[in-house]
Amino acid sequence: MLEVTGLSADYGSFRALFEVSLGVEAGETVAVIGPNGAGKTTLMRVISGLLPPHSGTLAFEGRSLAGLEAHRIVEAGIAHVPENRRLFPRLTVEENLRMGAYMSSARARFVERRGWVYALFPRLEERRNQLAGTLSGGEQQMCAIARALMSEPRLLLLDEPSAGLAPLVVQQVFDLVRRIREEGFTVLIVEQNVRQVLELVDRAYLLEAGRIALGGTADELKRSDTVRRSYLGL
Amino acid sequence: MDIFLLEAVLNGVMFGGLLALLALGLNLIFGVIDVVWICYAELVMCGMYTIYWLHAVYGVPFPLAAVAAILLVALLGVLLHRIIIEPILGSAPINQLLATGGLLFFLQSFATLLFTTDFRNVGIHLPSLELGDINLGYARILAFAVALVGAAALYLFLARTYLGTAIRAISQDREIMGLMGVDQRRIYLITSAIGGGLAGLAACLLVLQYDVHPFVGLSFGPITFMICVLGGLGNMIGGVIAAFIMAQIIAIGGYELSVEYSEVLAFLVFIVLIMVRPQGILGK
Amino acid sequence: MNRSWIIAGVGLAALALVPFVASPYVLHIAVQILIFGMIYTAWSFMGRFGLTSIGHGAFLGIGAYTTALLWNLYGVTPWIGIPAGMALSVLLALVIGYPCFHLKIVGHYFALVTLALGQVIALLVIAARDVTGGSLGMTPTQVGESIFAFQFPNRTHFYFIALALWLLVLGVWYWVAYGMRRAALDAIGEDETAAAAAGIDVMREKLRITVISAAITSLGGSVLTQYLMYLNPETVAGVGISLQIVFAAIAGGMYSALGPTVGALLTLTLTESLRILFGTHFIGAANTIYGILLILFIVFLPRGIMGLIEQFSLFRGTREKESRLPL
């Protein structure tokens, strides 16, 4: 579904990604793991159109995403839940969801969509008129994911959903991702919490210093020495 | 209470409504796009001249002329953003302020070229409402009422529509607007149109009370900026509150001292208040 | 370095010759170029370090009206009146500057506060019309050629006075640009917090440069009045003249010594040529063009004409570092 080939990108004046290649099939859940500063967030931003790539190709469902602006990529069916949630703090939960459904196709089915999302996230419905900036960390993460789902994406990009959250909440977030997965969504997730995310996904890539160091099924990565030593503390 | 003081206070309230409308337009632009249109009052002047030209010179009925003026100034707002602001959106905000300063010169002088410095009146003289010894011009009352309606309409637009919500959102987190499927550039252009439209609306109301001439912007431009800064630049509610405060200072000052000293007083009050609370009344 | 001195020397000699070769009309313009050049240069002391003021008309007006009023009302010689005006301007600069800088009012906010300042002075002049003549303006009482009254109807004499003052201000420019303060001010312009962390007394540096700017602008206002022998609130206070100062300094190039003077040359020749070409038919043509030019300069040539020349030419002596400051 998503094919990234030889992607290079800059972050400011230095190169953050070197000829990265990866792929995500429809229905899969794939993780990109790696240390801080490896370029994981940069990768997400290039895919969603927030950052222009330097070279390489990016194709979604056969269509090239080259040169498309972020709002067009959303229209193409990719939704990005950014690092640090990035909710609109002075809009209510429901208004944030509205923003997620801004696209005309999503707008038309807003009520239906909203119902589905609230069924998935009952806590959000309770807080629908609360300002998003006043939500707890976990609730904000749920709201951010819910907002992305409002545009009926076919590919969901999750950037470090567990960042800054308490362990119990992290568990809830991952359970949520599991449920989304069960609903049939294709998910590309970037995570530092290696142990938990490898339990969740089908396949994974290891990104180190801007390059793909390893790629394979979740089991393969769990068994790999590199991953065990550096990221699982074994 | 002295009856004429009461009249001054009431006039001040109505003047406040008009100033609030002006402040809303400026604050919208600043809050969303983060630029100060220092030529905002000159845009209003363009609207006033449009109405003069259409109604007083060509006999177009006032309501039609008013609509034309609003649409024209809205278009001017869009052009201002597209031609002057967009190319320098990345550079320091002060540059954008100065570039609109260039437009200020241009509009004032172009108006002088076209219309000379003569004061021109649209020729509509509404009577006054008499409540005992108090005279309140209908023009004033109308301006106040329309300003309130305009403010309410703006509020509803921002609170209830998708576009309005997007406009509120963009000032809270610009960068991820694209992820919502929102074309940032388009939002800026639409906001510029609304800001211009509000200026045009203000022009319709002002033209019923004052003559138009190329430098008429200087009469209410600087005051409007003071009001916006006082209320917290970009804060629309703060701007409205500050507008009524300033209007009262000018009205009561005009009654107790003189019209001219009242304005000096208003500016001095502004300077002092800004020293005390630089972020403005409701600024962050 | 030698070459620059030679060029400067030749330039100075040429300037000294002007009154003897130019027509009275050209001389008249030349005097104004020097005086306005002084004023625009004074503005650039603040502008180039990120303190963009759109209210310098306040200081211009204080200088002009203080000198003229003291003379007309009390017969006080401008030799006292001019410093008095400067003192008042300095006082105002401190009174406004101290709270502003203390509260970190910068950028748009600072510009708008200065706008308010310019307006207050202009409105005050108009309101006190019994004394100042209001919008109609006033004229200093004329006594003919007199050192005591600082009046020199003989243009050549005034020319040399203006030239001397202009050179003095250029001297101040070099002192600011090459003194130890310069690095501190640049640092403040780029990142105040970092500058403060590095031990720079941000407040003192900003106040110092503001005071210098205010004092010289005031001096310029007084001298201009003594030359033109007429003043009104439009020409010395208010938004119009304040923006014109900004425009000229930017167009000429506020990062170089001669830039603002080039700006004066630009604005004066523009106004005069338009007046010659169109007479009184196209009042307002000059400002229309200023307006367009200001926009074009900000968008395409933020370092002004001198900035352009410096990039391409031999005058590398005052090479300015690529600055991330406004403009």
mmCIF file of C-alpha atoms in Angstrom, chain B residues 17-239:
data_model
loop_
_atom_site.group_PDB
_atom_site.id
_atom_site.type_symbol
_atom_site.label_atom_id
_atom_site.label_comp_id
_atom_site.label_asym_id
_atom_site.label_seq_id
_atom_site.Cartn_x
_atom_site.Cartn_y
_atom_site.Cartn_z
ATOM 1 C CA GLY B 17 -19.411 49.844 19.182
ATOM 2 C CA LEU B 18 -17.959 51.252 15.991
ATOM 3 C CA LEU B 19 -14.400 51.160 17.307
ATOM 4 C CA ALA B 20 -15.007 47.591 18.444
ATOM 5 C CA LEU B 21 -15.941 46.622 14.902
ATOM 6 C CA LEU B 22 -12.720 48.129 13.591
ATOM 7 C CA ALA B 23 -10.717 46.385 16.280
ATOM 8 C CA LEU B 24 -12.335 43.044 15.449
ATOM 9 C CA GLY B 25 -11.104 43.214 11.881
ATOM 10 C CA LEU B 26 -7.561 44.088 12.885
ATOM 11 C CA ASN B 27 -7.450 41.496 15.633
ATOM 12 C CA LEU B 28 -8.731 38.804 13.292
ATOM 13 C CA ILE B 29 -5.893 39.445 10.875
ATOM 14 C CA PHE B 30 -3.324 39.619 13.601
ATOM 15 C CA GLY B 31 -4.607 36.629 15.530
ATOM 16 C CA VAL B 32 -4.725 34.400 12.496
ATOM 17 C CA ILE B 33 -1.978 35.551 10.176
ATOM 18 C CA ASP B 34 0.252 37.299 12.724
ATOM 19 C CA VAL B 35 0.595 40.514 10.726
ATOM 20 C CA VAL B 36 -0.379 44.084 11.538
ATOM 21 C CA TRP B 37 -2.090 45.889 8.688
ATOM 22 C CA ILE B 38 -0.942 49.364 9.573
ATOM 23 C CA CYS B 39 -2.984 50.629 6.626
ATOM 24 C CA TYR B 40 -6.251 49.215 7.991
ATOM 25 C CA ALA B 41 -7.852 52.638 8.394
ATOM 26 C CA GLU B 42 -6.877 53.457 4.833
ATOM 27 C CA LEU B 43 -8.773 50.397 3.662
ATOM 28 C CA VAL B 44 -11.779 51.806 5.463
ATOM 29 C CA MET B 45 -11.158 55.065 3.637
ATOM 30 C CA CYS B 46 -11.321 53.211 0.334
ATOM 31 C CA GLY B 47 -14.689 51.844 1.364
ATOM 32 C CA MET B 48 -15.895 55.312 2.272
ATOM 33 C CA TYR B 49 -14.813 56.725 -1.062
ATOM 34 C CA THR B 50 -16.525 53.861 -2.862
ATOM 35 C CA ILE B 51 -19.822 54.686 -1.214
ATOM 36 C CA TYR B 52 -19.365 58.381 -1.859
ATOM 37 C CA TRP B 53 -18.618 57.783 -5.490
ATOM 38 C CA LEU B 54 -21.416 55.294 -6.063
ATOM 39 C CA HIS B 55 -24.103 56.976 -4.008
ATOM 40 C CA ALA B 56 -23.374 60.697 -3.967
ATOM 41 C CA VAL B 57 -21.945 60.933 -7.478
ATOM 42 C CA TYR B 58 -23.774 58.222 -9.363
ATOM 43 C CA GLY B 59 -26.955 57.995 -7.372
ATOM 44 C CA VAL B 60 -26.733 54.295 -6.605
ATOM 45 C CA PRO B 61 -29.062 53.544 -3.674
ATOM 46 C CA PHE B 62 -27.195 53.494 -0.408
ATOM 47 C CA PRO B 63 -27.746 49.825 0.519
ATOM 48 C CA LEU B 64 -26.365 48.738 -2.841
ATOM 49 C CA ALA B 65 -23.415 51.066 -2.549
ATOM 50 C CA ALA B 66 -22.788 49.694 0.915
ATOM 51 C CA VAL B 67 -22.696 46.113 -0.317
ATOM 52 C CA ALA B 68 -20.388 47.116 -3.145
ATOM 53 C CA ALA B 69 -18.068 48.819 -0.695
ATOM 54 C CA ILE B 70 -17.911 45.803 1.567
ATOM 55 C CA LEU B 71 -17.130 43.503 -1.341
ATOM 56 C CA LEU B 72 -14.528 45.874 -2.740
ATOM 57 C CA VAL B 73 -12.631 46.265 0.508
ATOM 58 C CA ALA B 74 -12.812 42.500 1.050
ATOM 59 C CA LEU B 75 -11.146 42.140 -2.335
ATOM 60 C CA LEU B 76 -8.551 44.741 -1.351
ATOM 61 C CA GLY B 77 -7.819 42.663 1.733
ATOM 62 C CA VAL B 78 -7.219 39.589 -0.371
ATOM 63 C CA LEU B 79 -4.970 41.500 -2.762
ATOM 64 C CA LEU B 80 -3.071 43.025 0.119
ATOM 65 C CA HIS B 81 -2.319 39.590 1.488
ATOM 66 C CA ARG B 82 -1.562 37.973 -1.820
ATOM 67 C CA ILE B 83 0.663 40.690 -3.251
ATOM 68 C CA ILE B 84 2.312 42.282 -0.262
ATOM 69 C CA ILE B 85 2.218 39.873 2.649
ATOM 70 C CA GLU B 86 2.646 36.458 1.049
ATOM 71 C CA PRO B 87 6.088 37.178 -0.489
ATOM 72 C CA ILE B 88 7.462 38.235 2.873
ATOM 73 C CA LEU B 89 5.551 35.924 5.166
ATOM 74 C CA GLY B 90 8.741 34.249 6.289
ATOM 75 C CA SER B 91 10.661 37.355 7.243
ATOM 76 C CA ALA B 92 10.438 39.324 10.467
ATOM 77 C CA PRO B 93 6.923 40.487 11.340
ATOM 78 C CA ILE B 94 8.079 44.081 11.526
ATOM 79 C CA ASN B 95 8.839 43.924 7.816
ATOM 80 C CA GLN B 96 5.253 43.028 7.127
ATOM 81 C CA LEU B 97 4.100 45.934 9.245
ATOM 82 C CA LEU B 98 6.383 48.271 7.323
ATOM 83 C CA ALA B 99 5.287 46.937 3.972
ATOM 84 C CA THR B 100 1.688 47.711 4.873
ATOM 85 C CA GLY B 101 3.046 51.124 5.862
ATOM 86 C CA GLY B 102 4.070 51.527 2.257
ATOM 87 C CA LEU B 103 0.525 50.719 1.255
ATOM 88 C CA LEU B 104 -0.692 53.357 3.693
ATOM 89 C CA PHE B 105 1.317 56.018 1.899
ATOM 90 C CA PHE B 106 0.166 54.702 -1.412
ATOM 91 C CA LEU B 107 -3.537 54.659 -0.577
ATOM 92 C CA GLN B 108 -3.510 58.116 1.002
ATOM 93 C CA SER B 109 -1.685 59.642 -1.909
ATOM 94 C CA PHE B 110 -3.555 57.791 -4.572
ATOM 95 C CA ALA B 111 -6.772 59.038 -3.029
ATOM 96 C CA THR B 112 -5.334 62.549 -3.094
ATOM 97 C CA LEU B 113 -4.504 62.144 -6.744
ATOM 98 C CA LEU B 114 -7.977 60.910 -7.585
ATOM 99 C CA PHE B 115 -10.111 63.007 -5.329
ATOM 100 C CA THR B 116 -7.924 65.899 -4.070
ATOM 101 C CA THR B 117 -7.840 66.722 -0.401
ATOM 102 C CA ASP B 118 -11.365 68.114 -0.369
ATOM 103 C CA PHE B 119 -13.663 66.849 2.311
ATOM 104 C CA ARG B 120 -16.551 65.021 0.765
ATOM 105 C CA ASN B 121 -19.844 64.188 2.302
ATOM 106 C CA VAL B 122 -22.132 61.443 1.209
ATOM 107 C CA GLY B 123 -25.092 63.682 1.785
ATOM 108 C CA ILE B 124 -27.144 61.422 3.997
ATOM 109 C CA HIS B 125 -28.191 63.212 7.108
ATOM 110 C CA LEU B 126 -30.158 61.144 9.529
ATOM 111 C CA PRO B 127 -32.141 62.925 12.218
ATOM 112 C CA SER B 128 -31.631 62.599 15.934
ATOM 113 C CA LEU B 129 -33.563 60.726 18.551
ATOM 114 C CA GLU B 130 -34.629 63.064 21.284
ATOM 115 C CA LEU B 131 -34.965 61.699 24.779
ATOM 116 C CA GLY B 132 -35.715 64.698 26.923
ATOM 117 C CA ASP B 133 -32.703 66.955 26.647
ATOM 118 C CA ILE B 134 -30.504 64.255 25.169
ATOM 119 C CA ASN B 135 -29.903 64.092 21.449
ATOM 120 C CA LEU B 136 -28.682 60.854 19.976
ATOM 121 C CA GLY B 137 -28.083 60.819 16.269
ATOM 122 C CA TYR B 138 -29.793 57.975 14.454
ATOM 123 C CA ALA B 139 -26.638 57.570 12.450
ATOM 124 C CA ARG B 140 -24.830 56.781 15.693
ATOM 125 C CA ILE B 141 -27.512 54.417 16.888
ATOM 126 C CA LEU B 142 -27.589 52.633 13.561
ATOM 127 C CA ALA B 143 -23.815 52.306 13.552
ATOM 128 C CA PHE B 144 -23.908 50.821 17.027
ATOM 129 C CA ALA B 145 -26.659 48.369 16.137
ATOM 130 C CA VAL B 146 -24.981 47.243 12.930
ATOM 131 C CA ALA B 147 -21.648 46.908 14.678
ATOM 132 C CA LEU B 148 -23.247 44.644 17.273
ATOM 133 C CA VAL B 149 -24.915 42.566 14.588
ATOM 134 C CA GLY B 150 -21.633 42.350 12.710
ATOM 135 C CA ALA B 151 -19.794 41.231 15.816
ATOM 136 C CA ALA B 152 -22.455 38.637 16.562
ATOM 137 C CA ALA B 153 -22.302 37.342 12.999
ATOM 138 C CA LEU B 154 -18.544 37.059 13.210
ATOM 139 C CA TYR B 155 -18.822 35.191 16.489
ATOM 140 C CA LEU B 156 -21.319 32.714 15.086
ATOM 141 C CA PHE B 157 -19.204 32.222 12.009
ATOM 142 C CA LEU B 158 -16.090 31.499 14.019
ATOM 143 C CA ALA B 159 -17.835 29.275 16.531
ATOM 144 C CA ARG B 160 -20.198 27.257 14.377
ATOM 145 C CA THR B 161 -18.808 26.776 10.905
ATOM 146 C CA TYR B 162 -16.007 24.525 9.701
ATOM 147 C CA LEU B 163 -14.201 27.448 8.146
ATOM 148 C CA GLY B 164 -14.567 29.503 11.287
ATOM 149 C CA THR B 165 -13.256 26.675 13.413
ATOM 150 C CA ALA B 166 -10.319 26.276 11.064
ATOM 151 C CA ILE B 167 -9.597 29.992 11.370
ATOM 152 C CA ARG B 168 -9.548 29.665 15.147
ATOM 153 C CA ALA B 169 -7.449 26.543 14.952
ATOM 154 C CA ILE B 170 -4.780 27.986 12.696
ATOM 155 C CA SER B 171 -3.760 30.533 15.279
ATOM 156 C CA GLN B 172 -3.379 27.760 17.853
ATOM 157 C CA ASP B 173 -1.225 25.429 15.788
ATOM 158 C CA ARG B 174 -0.311 26.571 12.333
ATOM 159 C CA GLU B 175 1.966 23.797 11.370
ATOM 160 C CA ILE B 176 -0.359 20.849 11.505
ATOM 161 C CA MET B 177 -3.252 22.456 9.672
ATOM 162 C CA GLY B 178 -2.183 20.582 6.582
ATOM 163 C CA LEU B 179 -2.712 17.332 8.456
ATOM 164 C CA MET B 180 -6.345 18.302 8.866
ATOM 165 C CA GLY B 181 -6.708 18.621 5.138
ATOM 166 C CA VAL B 182 -6.739 22.412 5.417
ATOM 167 C CA ASP B 183 -4.972 24.535 2.841
ATOM 168 C CA GLN B 184 -3.245 27.086 5.036
ATOM 169 C CA ARG B 185 -2.829 29.558 2.236
ATOM 170 C CA ARG B 186 -6.516 29.509 1.458
ATOM 171 C CA ILE B 187 -7.400 30.164 5.075
ATOM 172 C CA TYR B 188 -5.157 33.191 5.109
ATOM 173 C CA LEU B 189 -6.775 34.560 1.964
ATOM 174 C CA ILE B 190 -10.272 33.993 3.330
ATOM 175 C CA THR B 191 -9.336 35.636 6.618
ATOM 176 C CA SER B 192 -7.943 38.594 4.712
ATOM 177 C CA ALA B 193 -11.208 38.855 2.846
ATOM 178 C CA ILE B 194 -13.176 38.841 6.087
ATOM 179 C CA GLY B 195 -10.857 41.425 7.634
ATOM 180 C CA GLY B 196 -11.331 43.596 4.580
ATOM 181 C CA GLY B 197 -15.064 43.020 4.639
ATOM 182 C CA LEU B 198 -15.257 44.188 8.229
ATOM 183 C CA ALA B 199 -13.343 47.300 7.264
ATOM 184 C CA GLY B 200 -15.824 47.842 4.468
ATOM 185 C CA LEU B 201 -18.718 47.462 6.878
ATOM 186 C CA ALA B 202 -17.133 50.008 9.189
ATOM 187 C CA ALA B 203 -16.795 52.324 6.208
ATOM 188 C CA CYS B 204 -20.538 52.134 5.563
ATOM 189 C CA LEU B 205 -21.214 53.182 9.135
ATOM 190 C CA LEU B 206 -18.593 55.892 9.283
ATOM 191 C CA VAL B 207 -19.684 57.518 6.072
ATOM 192 C CA LEU B 208 -23.062 58.302 7.608
ATOM 193 C CA GLN B 209 -21.417 60.370 10.299
ATOM 194 C CA TYR B 210 -18.200 61.808 8.891
ATOM 195 C CA ASP B 211 -16.832 63.369 5.746
ATOM 196 C CA VAL B 212 -14.332 61.413 3.723
ATOM 197 C CA HIS B 213 -10.940 62.741 2.669
ATOM 198 C CA PRO B 214 -7.620 61.078 1.913
ATOM 199 C CA PHE B 215 -6.325 61.439 5.453
ATOM 200 C CA VAL B 216 -9.484 60.444 7.277
ATOM 201 C CA GLY B 217 -7.714 57.248 8.260
ATOM 202 C CA LEU B 218 -5.504 59.221 10.602
ATOM 203 C CA SER B 219 -8.541 60.127 12.674
ATOM 204 C CA PHE B 220 -9.311 56.622 13.771
ATOM 205 C CA GLY B 221 -6.394 54.459 12.631
ATOM 206 C CA PRO B 222 -3.950 55.069 15.456
ATOM 207 C CA ILE B 223 -6.778 54.859 18.006
ATOM 208 C CA THR B 224 -7.761 51.468 16.621
ATOM 209 C CA PHE B 225 -4.210 50.155 16.980
ATOM 210 C CA MET B 226 -4.071 51.388 20.534
ATOM 211 C CA ILE B 227 -7.302 49.605 21.248
ATOM 212 C CA CYS B 228 -6.057 46.346 19.816
ATOM 213 C CA VAL B 229 -2.796 46.481 21.723
ATOM 214 C CA LEU B 230 -4.608 47.472 24.898
ATOM 215 C CA GLY B 231 -6.946 44.525 24.613
ATOM 216 C CA GLY B 232 -4.126 42.158 23.780
ATOM 217 C CA LEU B 233 -3.093 42.020 20.139
ATOM 218 C CA GLY B 234 -5.074 39.268 18.484
ATOM 219 C CA ASN B 235 -7.541 38.939 21.315
ATOM 220 C CA MET B 236 -10.945 39.784 19.913
ATOM 221 C CA ILE B 237 -12.849 39.998 23.167
ATOM 222 C CA GLY B 238 -10.092 42.104 24.699
ATOM 223 C CA GLY B 239 -10.286 44.428 21.721
#
